[in-house]
Coordinates of C-alpha atoms in Angstrom, one line a residue:
X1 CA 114.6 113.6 139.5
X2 CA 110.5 114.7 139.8
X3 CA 109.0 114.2 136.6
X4 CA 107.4 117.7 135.4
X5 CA 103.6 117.5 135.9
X6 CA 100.3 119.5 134.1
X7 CA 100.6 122.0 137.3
X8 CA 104.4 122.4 135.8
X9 CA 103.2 123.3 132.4
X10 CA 100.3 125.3 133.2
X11 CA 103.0 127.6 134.8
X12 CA 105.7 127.5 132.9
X13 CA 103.4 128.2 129.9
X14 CA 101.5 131.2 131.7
X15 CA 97.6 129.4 131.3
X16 CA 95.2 127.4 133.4
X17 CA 94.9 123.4 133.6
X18 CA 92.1 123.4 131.8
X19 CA 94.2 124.9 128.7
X20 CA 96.5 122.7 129.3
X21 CA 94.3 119.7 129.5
X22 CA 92.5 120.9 126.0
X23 CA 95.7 120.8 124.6
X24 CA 97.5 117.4 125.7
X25 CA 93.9 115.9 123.9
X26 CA 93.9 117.5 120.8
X27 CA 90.6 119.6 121.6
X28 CA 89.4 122.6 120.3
X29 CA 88.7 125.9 121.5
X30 CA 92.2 127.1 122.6
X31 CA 94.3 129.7 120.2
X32 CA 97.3 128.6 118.1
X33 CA 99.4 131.0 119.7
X34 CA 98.3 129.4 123.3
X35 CA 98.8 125.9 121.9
X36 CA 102.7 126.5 120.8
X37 CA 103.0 127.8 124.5
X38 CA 101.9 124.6 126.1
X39 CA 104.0 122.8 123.6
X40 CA 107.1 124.5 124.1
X41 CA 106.4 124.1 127.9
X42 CA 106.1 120.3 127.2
X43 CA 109.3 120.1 125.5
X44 CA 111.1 122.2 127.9
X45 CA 110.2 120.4 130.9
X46 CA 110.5 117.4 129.0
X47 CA 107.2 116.2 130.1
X48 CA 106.0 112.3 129.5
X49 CA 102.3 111.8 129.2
X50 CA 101.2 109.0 131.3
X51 CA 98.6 108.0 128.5
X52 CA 97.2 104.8 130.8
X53 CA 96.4 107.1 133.8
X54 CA 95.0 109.4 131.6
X55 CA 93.0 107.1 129.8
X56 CA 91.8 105.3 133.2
X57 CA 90.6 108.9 134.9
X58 CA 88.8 109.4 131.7
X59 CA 87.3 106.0 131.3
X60 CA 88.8 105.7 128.1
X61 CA 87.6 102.2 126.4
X62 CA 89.4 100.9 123.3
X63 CA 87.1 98.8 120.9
X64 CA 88.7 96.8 118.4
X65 CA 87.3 94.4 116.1
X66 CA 89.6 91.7 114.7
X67 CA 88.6 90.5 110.8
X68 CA 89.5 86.4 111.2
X69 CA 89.2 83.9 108.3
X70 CA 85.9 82.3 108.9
X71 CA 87.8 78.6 108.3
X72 CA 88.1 75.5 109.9
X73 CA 92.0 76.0 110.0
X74 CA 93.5 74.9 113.6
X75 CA 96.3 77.9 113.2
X76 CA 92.9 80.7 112.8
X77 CA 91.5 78.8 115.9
X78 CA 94.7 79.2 118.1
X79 CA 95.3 82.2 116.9
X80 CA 91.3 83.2 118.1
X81 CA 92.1 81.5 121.4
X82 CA 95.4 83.7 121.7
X83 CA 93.6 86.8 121.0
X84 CA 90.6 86.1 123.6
X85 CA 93.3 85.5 126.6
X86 CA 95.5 88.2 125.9
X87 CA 92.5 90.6 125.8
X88 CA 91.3 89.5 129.0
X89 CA 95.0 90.2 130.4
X90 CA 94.3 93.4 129.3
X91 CA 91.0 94.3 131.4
X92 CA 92.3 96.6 133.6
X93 CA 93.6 98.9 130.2
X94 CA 90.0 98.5 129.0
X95 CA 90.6 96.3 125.9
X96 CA 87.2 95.1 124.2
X97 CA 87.8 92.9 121.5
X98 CA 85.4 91.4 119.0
X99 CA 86.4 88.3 116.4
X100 CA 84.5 89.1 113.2
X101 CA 84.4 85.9 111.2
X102 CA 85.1 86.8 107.3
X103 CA 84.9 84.0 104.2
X104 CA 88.4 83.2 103.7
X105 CA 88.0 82.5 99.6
X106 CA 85.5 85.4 99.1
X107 CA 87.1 88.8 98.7
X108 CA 83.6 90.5 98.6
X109 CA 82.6 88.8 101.7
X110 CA 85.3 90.6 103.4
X111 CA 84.3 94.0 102.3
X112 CA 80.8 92.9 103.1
X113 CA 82.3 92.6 106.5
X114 CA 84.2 95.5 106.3
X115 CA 81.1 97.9 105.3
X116 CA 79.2 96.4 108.0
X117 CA 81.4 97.9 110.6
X118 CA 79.7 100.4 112.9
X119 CA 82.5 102.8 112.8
X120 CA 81.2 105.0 115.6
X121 CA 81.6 102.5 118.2
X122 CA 85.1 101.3 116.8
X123 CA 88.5 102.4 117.4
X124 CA 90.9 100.1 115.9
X125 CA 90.5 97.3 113.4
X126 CA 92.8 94.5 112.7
X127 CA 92.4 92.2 109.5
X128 CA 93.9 88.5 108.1
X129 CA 92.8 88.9 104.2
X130 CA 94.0 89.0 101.0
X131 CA 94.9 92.6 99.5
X132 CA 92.3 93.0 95.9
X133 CA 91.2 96.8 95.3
X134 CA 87.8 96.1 97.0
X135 CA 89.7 95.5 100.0
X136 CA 92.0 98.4 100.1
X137 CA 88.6 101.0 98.1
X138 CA 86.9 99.5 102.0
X139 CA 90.0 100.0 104.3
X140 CA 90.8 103.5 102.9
X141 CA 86.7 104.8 104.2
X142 CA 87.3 103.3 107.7
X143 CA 91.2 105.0 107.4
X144 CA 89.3 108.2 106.8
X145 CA 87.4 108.0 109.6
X146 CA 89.9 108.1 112.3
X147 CA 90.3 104.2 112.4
X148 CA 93.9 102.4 114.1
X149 CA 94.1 99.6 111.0
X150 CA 96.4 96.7 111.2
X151 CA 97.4 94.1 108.4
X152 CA 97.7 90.4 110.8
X153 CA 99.8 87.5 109.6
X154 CA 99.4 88.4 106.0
X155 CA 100.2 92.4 104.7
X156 CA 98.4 94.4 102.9
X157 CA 101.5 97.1 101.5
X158 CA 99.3 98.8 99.4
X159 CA 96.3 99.4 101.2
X160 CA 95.6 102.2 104.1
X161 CA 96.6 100.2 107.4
X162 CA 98.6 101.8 109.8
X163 CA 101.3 98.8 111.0
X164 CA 101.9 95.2 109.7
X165 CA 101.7 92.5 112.5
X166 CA 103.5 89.0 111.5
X167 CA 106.7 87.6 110.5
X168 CA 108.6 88.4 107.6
X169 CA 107.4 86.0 105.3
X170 CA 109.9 86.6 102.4
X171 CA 112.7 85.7 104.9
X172 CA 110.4 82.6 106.0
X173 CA 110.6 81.3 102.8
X174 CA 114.2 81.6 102.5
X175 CA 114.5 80.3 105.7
X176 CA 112.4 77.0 104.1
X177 CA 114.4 76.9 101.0
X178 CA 117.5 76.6 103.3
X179 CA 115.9 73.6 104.9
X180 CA 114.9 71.8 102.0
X181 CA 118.1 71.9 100.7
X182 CA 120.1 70.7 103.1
X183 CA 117.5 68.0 104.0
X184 CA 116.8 67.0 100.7
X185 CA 121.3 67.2 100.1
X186 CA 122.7 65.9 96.6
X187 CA 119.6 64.4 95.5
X188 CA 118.1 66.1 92.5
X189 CA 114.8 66.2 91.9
X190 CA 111.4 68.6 92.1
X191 CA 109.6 70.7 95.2
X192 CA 105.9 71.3 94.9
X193 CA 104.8 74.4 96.6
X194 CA 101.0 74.1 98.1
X195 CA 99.1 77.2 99.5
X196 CA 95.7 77.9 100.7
X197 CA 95.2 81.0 98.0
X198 CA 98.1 83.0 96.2
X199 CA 96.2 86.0 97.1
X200 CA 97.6 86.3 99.8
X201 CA 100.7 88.3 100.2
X202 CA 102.5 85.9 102.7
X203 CA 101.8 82.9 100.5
X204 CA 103.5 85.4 97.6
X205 CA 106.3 86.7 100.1
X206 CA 107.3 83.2 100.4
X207 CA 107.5 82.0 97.6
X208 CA 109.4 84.6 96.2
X209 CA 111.5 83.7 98.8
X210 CA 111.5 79.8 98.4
X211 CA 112.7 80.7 95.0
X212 CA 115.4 82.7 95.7
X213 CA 117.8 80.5 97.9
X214 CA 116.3 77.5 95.9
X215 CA 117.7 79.3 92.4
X216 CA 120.9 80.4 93.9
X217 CA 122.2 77.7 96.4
X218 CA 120.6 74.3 95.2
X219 CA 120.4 74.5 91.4
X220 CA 119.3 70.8 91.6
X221 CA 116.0 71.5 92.6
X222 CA 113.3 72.4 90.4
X223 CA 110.2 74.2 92.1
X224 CA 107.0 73.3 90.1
X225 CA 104.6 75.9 89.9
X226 CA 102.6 76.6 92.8
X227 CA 99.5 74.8 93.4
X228 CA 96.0 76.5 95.3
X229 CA 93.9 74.2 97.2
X230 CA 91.3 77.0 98.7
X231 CA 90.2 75.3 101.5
X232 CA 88.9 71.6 99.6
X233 CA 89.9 68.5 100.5
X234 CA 89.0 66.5 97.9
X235 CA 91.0 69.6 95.4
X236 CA 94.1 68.8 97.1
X237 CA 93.5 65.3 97.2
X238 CA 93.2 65.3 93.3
X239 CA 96.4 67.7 92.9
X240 CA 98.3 65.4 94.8
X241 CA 97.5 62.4 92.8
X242 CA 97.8 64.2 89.8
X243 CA 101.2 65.3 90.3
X244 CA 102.7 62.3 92.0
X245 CA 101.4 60.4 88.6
X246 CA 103.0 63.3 86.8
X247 CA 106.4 64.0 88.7
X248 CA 107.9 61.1 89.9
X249 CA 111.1 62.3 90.4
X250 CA 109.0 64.7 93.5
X251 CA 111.7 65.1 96.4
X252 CA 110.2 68.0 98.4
X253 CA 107.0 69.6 99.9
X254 CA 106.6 73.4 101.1
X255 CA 103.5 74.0 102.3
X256 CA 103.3 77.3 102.7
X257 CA 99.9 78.2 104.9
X258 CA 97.6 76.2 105.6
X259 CA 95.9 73.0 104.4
X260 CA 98.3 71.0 106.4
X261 CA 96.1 68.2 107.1
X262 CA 94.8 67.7 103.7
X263 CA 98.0 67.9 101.9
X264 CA 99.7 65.2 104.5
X265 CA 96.2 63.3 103.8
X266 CA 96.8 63.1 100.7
X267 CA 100.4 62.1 100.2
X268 CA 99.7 59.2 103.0
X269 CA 97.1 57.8 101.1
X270 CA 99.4 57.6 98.2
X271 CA 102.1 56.6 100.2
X272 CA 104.7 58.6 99.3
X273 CA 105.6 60.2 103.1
X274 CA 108.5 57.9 103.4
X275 CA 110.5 59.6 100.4
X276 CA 109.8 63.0 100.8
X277 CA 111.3 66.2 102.7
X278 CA 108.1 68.6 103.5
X279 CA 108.4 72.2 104.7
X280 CA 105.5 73.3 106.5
X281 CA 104.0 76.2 108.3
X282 CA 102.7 77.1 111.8
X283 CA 102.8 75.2 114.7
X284 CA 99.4 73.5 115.2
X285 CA 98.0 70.4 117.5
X286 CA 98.2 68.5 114.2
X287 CA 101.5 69.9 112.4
X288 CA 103.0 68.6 115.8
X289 CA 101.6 65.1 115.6
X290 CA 102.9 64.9 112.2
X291 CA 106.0 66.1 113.4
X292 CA 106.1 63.3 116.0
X293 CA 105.2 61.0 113.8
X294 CA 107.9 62.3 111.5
X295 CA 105.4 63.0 108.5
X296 CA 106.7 66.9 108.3
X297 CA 110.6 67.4 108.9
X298 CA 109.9 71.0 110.4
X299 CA 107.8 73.6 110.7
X300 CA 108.3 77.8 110.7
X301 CA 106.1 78.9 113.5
X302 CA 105.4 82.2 115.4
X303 CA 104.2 82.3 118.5
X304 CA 100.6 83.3 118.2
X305 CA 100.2 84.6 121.8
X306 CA 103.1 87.4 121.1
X307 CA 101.0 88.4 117.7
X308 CA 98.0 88.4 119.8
X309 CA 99.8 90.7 122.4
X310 CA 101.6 92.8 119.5
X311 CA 98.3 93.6 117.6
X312 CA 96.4 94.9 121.0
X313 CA 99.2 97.1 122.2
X314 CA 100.1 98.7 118.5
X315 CA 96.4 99.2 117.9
X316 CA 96.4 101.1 121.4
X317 CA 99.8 103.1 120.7
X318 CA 97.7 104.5 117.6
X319 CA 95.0 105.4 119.1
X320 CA 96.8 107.1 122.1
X321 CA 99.1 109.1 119.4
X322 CA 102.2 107.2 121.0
X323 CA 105.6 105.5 119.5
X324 CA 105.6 101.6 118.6
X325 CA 108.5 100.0 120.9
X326 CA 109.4 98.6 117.2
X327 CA 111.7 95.5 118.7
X328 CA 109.0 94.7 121.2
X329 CA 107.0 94.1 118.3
X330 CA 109.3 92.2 116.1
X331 CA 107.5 88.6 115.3
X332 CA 110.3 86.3 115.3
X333 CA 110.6 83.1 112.8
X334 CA 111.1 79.8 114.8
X335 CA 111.8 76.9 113.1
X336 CA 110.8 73.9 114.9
X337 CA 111.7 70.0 114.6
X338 CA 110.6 66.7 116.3
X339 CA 113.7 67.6 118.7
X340 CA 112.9 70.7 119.9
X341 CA 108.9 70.7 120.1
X342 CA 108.0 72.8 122.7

């Protein structure tokens, strides 16, 4: 079957090409009564816009900055790596993409960043930061101005973005409760839960989570309240200590972000690895070597090139006024062990 055409709809709807290229772009200058013309003629003829020709005959560039945690965290710097390559896959689509470093513990400093934007020369924005009113009073200006927005890794319900790109981090920590339970099996005792910032929606997704399964399927194990380490060392080295000296009964780690290396620092030094199931996040050059070196029983990953991808081609769907393949972009949670590294 010949897909219909602009030459079909110009004559099914009775106008020129010109009309009927005004109206397939959203531009003004043609009458409401012309524009439900060439609409009905579109959904007659059942015509499919073919928005990357379009967009290449017109030279159509998409700009789109990416907001990344400006941290020394090895997930943020595969996730920047991922991001740079699957831009550059996109070339011939005319992707630009530019990493805009934000402080990861400084709400402000993110809507610093986000008021710095030059709007004009911007078409789709996607941001890793916690959700506080200055963030969403910042995101809702750049909504107004015609701005694609998407929420990466960690949501922002609340605020004015357009798509969230990431696992589902409530069932993630479910998914960890599971594990610890049936790792840590009879033994009773207590599961500390260490985050980067509970700010952060995924860190409170998961715990909320963790909880859950924990409370209804493996009553024996007490979660302590969570603990914050915000990107110091030495802080998580000193809640370690402190709660080792405190709770010796400690059976389980989650960690539930990152901080990886400092937290497995810490209980090392102490030498407590040995007794102890831990739960950890995102699969990273050093959560593997721990893995190997069975200091972390498993880790929930995601596979940062198909985020990468996901972001780039929903921020493009919004900015072409097209439908999300929704399973296409479905982030799925892997749950990786020593024996299945890949």
């Amino acid at each position: 079957m010949v897909k219909p055409t602009v030459h079909d709809i110009a004559s099914e709807a009775g106008v020129s090409l010109a009309t009927v290229d005004r109206v397939l772009n959203s531009r003004s200058g043609v009458r409401a009564k012309t524009v439900e013309r060439v609409q009905a003629a579109v959904e007659k003829l059942g015509y499919v816009r073919d928005t990357y020709a379009a967009n290449l005959a017109r030279q159509k560039q998409y700009r789109f900055a990416f907001l990344l945690p400006d941290s020394a965290s090895q997930f943020v710097g595969t996730l920047k790596a991922a991001l740079l390559e699957a831009s550059d896959t996109h070339l011939m689509e005319r992707i630009n993409v530019k990493v805009v470093p934000v402080p990861a513990q400084d709400p402000h400093g993110v809507v610093r960043a986000l008021h710095g934007l030059n709007t004009t020369k911007l078409d789709g924005l996607a941001i890793m930061a916690p959700e506080t009113p200055q963030v969403r009073d910042a995101l809702a200006r750049i909504k107004r101005e015609g701005i694609a927005i998407v929420a990466l890794l960690s949501d922002l319900p609340n605020a004015a973005r357009d798509h969230f790109v990431g696992i589902n981090s409530y069932a993630a920590g479910r998914t960890a409760a599971f594990l610890m339970g049936r790792f840590v099996h009879k033994n009773r005792g207590k599961v500390l839960t260490i985050t980067n910032s509970m700010l952060a929606r995924d860190s409170i997704d998961r715990r909320l989570g963790f909880d859950a399964v924990l409370l209804q399927e493996f009553p024996h194990l007490m979660t302590l309240p969570s603990v914050e380490f915000r990107d110091d060392a030495d802080r998580m080295a000193m809640i370690i200590k402190e709660v080792c000296a405190t709770h010796p009964d400690l059976v389980g780690i989650y960690s539930m972000g990152s901080g990886n290396q400092a937290m497995i620092e810490g209980f090392r030094a102490l030498a407590r690895l040995d007794d102890l199931v831990v739960i950890a996040h995102e699969l990273t050059p050093f959560t593997r070597k721990a893995l190997l070196g069975k200091e972390i029983d498993a880790v929930i990953a995601q596979n940062v090139g198909h985020l990468a991808r996901s972001a780039l081609r929903i921020l493009r769907a919004k900015c072409d006024g097209v439908a999300i393949f929704e399973a296409q972009e479905r982030i799925r949670i892997d749950v990786v062990t020593r024996e299945n590294i890949p």
